[in-house]
Amino acid sequence: MITMLRTLALLFLMVVCVTSDTRDSHQSYSQVASRQKRNTPTLDCESGPLTISSVPTIIQSQGYPIPYLDDTDCSFDIIVGSGKVVVIKFLGEYDIDDSFWSFGAEELCCDYISLDDGEILKTTDIIDKTLTSCVYYNQADAEYYMQFVFFSNSVTAKFVTDSSNNVVHTGFKAEVTERDAVLLLYGNNELKGELANDGAFAVSFTFTMYGTQFDKVYINEDGVITLGEQQLNDASGFATSHLDPLSNIGKDVISMFLADHAFSLVGDPLVKYGVVTETQKLSEIDTIINDAFPCLDNPYVGTAALVVTYIRATFHGADINGKRLTNSYEVIITSNSGLDTYAILNYHEIRWHSGDDQPKGNAGLPARVGFAASDGRAYELPCSGQLPCSGHQDVITIDDDSNLNPKVPGRYVFKIDGNEIEKPQHLSVPTIECPMDITAVDCGEGADVSWNDPAVVSDCISYTGPTCDRSPGVFPASATVTCTASNDMGEAAPCSFQVTLQEDMTPPQIGPCDDITVADQDLGPGDTLIYDDPPYVDECTTSVNCNPPSGSPFDIGSTEVTCTATDLVGLTDTCTFMVIVDVDECAGNNDNCEQTCTNTPGSFVCGCNPGFTLDSDGSTCHPHIRLCKMFHVMDGDLTFDQAKTACAGNNKELAAVRKATTNTQLVNIIQTNVFVSTSFWFGASKAPTGDWLYLDNSVVCYENWLSISELNEAGMDCGQFWSSSTIEWTSEDCTDKKGYICEEYKML
């Protein structure tokens, strides 16, 4: 049984004994216990199948940390969800054996874990190659990152000890989580060995980066694809000049992980590539794009995509005890007939890091991840190049991070066709516009300041805020108010405005101060009068004092009142008004008015009831005389002058039509009665000046002419009602003979 277990360990050996988080292997038990309280459950071996999730679960050897002897083992059956991967991070807080932790010790870690991958979902041979990689670690190499990711529906993790060093071991402990599998692995073509010899190849669609269209790519050895036929000149092997900032490359480049790859070395590295046109696969890619860019006017629908996947990429310097660390990652370029182009960067597992201060890996140089144009434009991901990152590991955590929301560990999406590389829209920083600067008057105790919330523009992107570092209220002194609104990633767009307090230099304005007239019998007890203080305008609190004050006694006659408004800083304004106490002459029938009497200061005015008019004596009233205008429409055969004479002979005159109601009344008379005449003179004629006048020489103020030409027709100087269907006015020769219309007034 022991021999069989040791054989399994050698076949599927993937043990590591510390994590990259370990800086000091000799930590106290209390420190570790405190750190692990949040991780539940913690399972000992042989505890049955373990279904994992995104919440960490701790697995450990039997009775951990109780020591166990050599040649013992325990197993965990780990169930992985469909489309998921399992992440195992070994926790190195506890010594595995005393000799192992000696700095620079030559002894190898003699405790192993064998990982038997399940047979249900072998998407590629990446599983077998990953599980059979064996890397030993000693203290000098403990800075390497220890996270191992597997494609499978199930994994058996088996702790095995070896009797070669004949020591007692404290056991093993590991954190197990599940996350989405990010590699799509759609490429059907393969490249192996020295990639530089494979050259450029055409793709069956056109895509755009930094405004330039391409239909060819070149797969380079250094974790980079160059666009067009621009080889990166990596055939001669690693050179540190390859690791300059992307802006120095001088080529159109998409860099997934620019580092000192060595595809000719051991480890069986592989690149799979191909152009995707199948609807189902494109739909999965489209979903990733639309989730990252939710504010598009129309959902993105790609017509083709190029997928290039680097599998087990090996490196010149990442070699420990004859075993090379490998990274696996992928780029997807998708376009919709060349109109829009997006890039998806997927990182399955980054096991080797750069930027160490030791002469290994990239010789201390950072790996580069991002995009570059031949004219020097470039975009490098955070934690790449010279940008701040966690410790010295640079982009090592790129397989744990993401620029999506919610995060998909190891996945990054960009729009690349424009002049600048665009991050997902949820990363856009909202625009915030603060209120205008505020100037307030300090009334001696500060100023009460208020404002409206800043305006935030964020398209369809969710944001938090706006929040300001000061709230509306009393400001004791001038201050700058800063407000922010932030996106889901916490990136903020600040704005600010100034609140300036000025000394009160403006006195209050009091008034108007209107005179008050009151009848003597309306005064209060003791002939007192209650009145309101005059209104005032001032930015500060103000008091008003009047003399004599409201509630004082007032004598018959006029009394001047002076009111003064005083603000908090002592500035004043004054106004005066008169209080007039009047005797009511209308009281006691002392007015001699026949009907009504209105009291006025020092006097009175007589008036009359409705239907009566005040006589010239100012006191008596007589009834109104009511007059009624009557119209007479006459048949006849008279000229205009003869018609005037005929009307005058009967104490009448030719009718003057001065308003629409009169016109309507005459039309009704003509239409509802039978007349011999078909047209009738009325009292309007044209003066030599061209104006139309009534008989009293006033200008005609209402008109109902058949047409405008009637007003100026030569020789046609007199107005008539023309008995047509609409009965409108026309101008006629005054010597023509017609009927006529008279008017008279009668008293009712």
mmCIF file of C-alpha atoms in Angstrom, residues 46 60 79 360 370 375 403 478 481 504 618 628 636 668 682 715 731:
data_model
loop_
_atom_site.group_PDB
_atom_site.id
_atom_site.type_symbol
_atom_site.label_atom_id
_atom_site.label_comp_id
_atom_site.label_asym_id
_atom_site.label_seq_id
_atom_site.Cartn_x
_atom_site.Cartn_y
_atom_site.Cartn_z
ATOM 1 C CA GLU A 46 -11.425 11.020 5.062
ATOM 2 C CA GLN A 60 -5.966 19.512 6.436
ATOM 3 C CA ILE A 79 -16.414 18.069 -6.231
ATOM 4 C CA LYS A 360 16.216 34.904 -11.952
ATOM 5 C CA GLY A 370 -1.397 45.536 -22.191
ATOM 6 C CA ASP A 375 3.548 55.145 -32.918
ATOM 7 C CA ASN A 403 -11.477 44.655 -14.316
ATOM 8 C CA SER A 478 -14.764 80.795 4.754
ATOM 9 C CA VAL A 481 -16.305 72.311 0.084
ATOM 10 C CA ASP A 504 -21.759 92.814 6.764
ATOM 11 C CA GLY A 618 -72.716 118.078 -3.720
ATOM 12 C CA CYS A 628 -81.966 103.941 -25.953
ATOM 13 C CA GLY A 636 -86.326 104.858 -50.763
ATOM 14 C CA ASN A 668 -80.615 91.052 -38.857
ATOM 15 C CA PHE A 682 -75.354 104.652 -43.588
ATOM 16 C CA GLY A 715 -65.367 108.474 -57.035
ATOM 17 C CA SER A 731 -68.231 102.272 -51.290
#
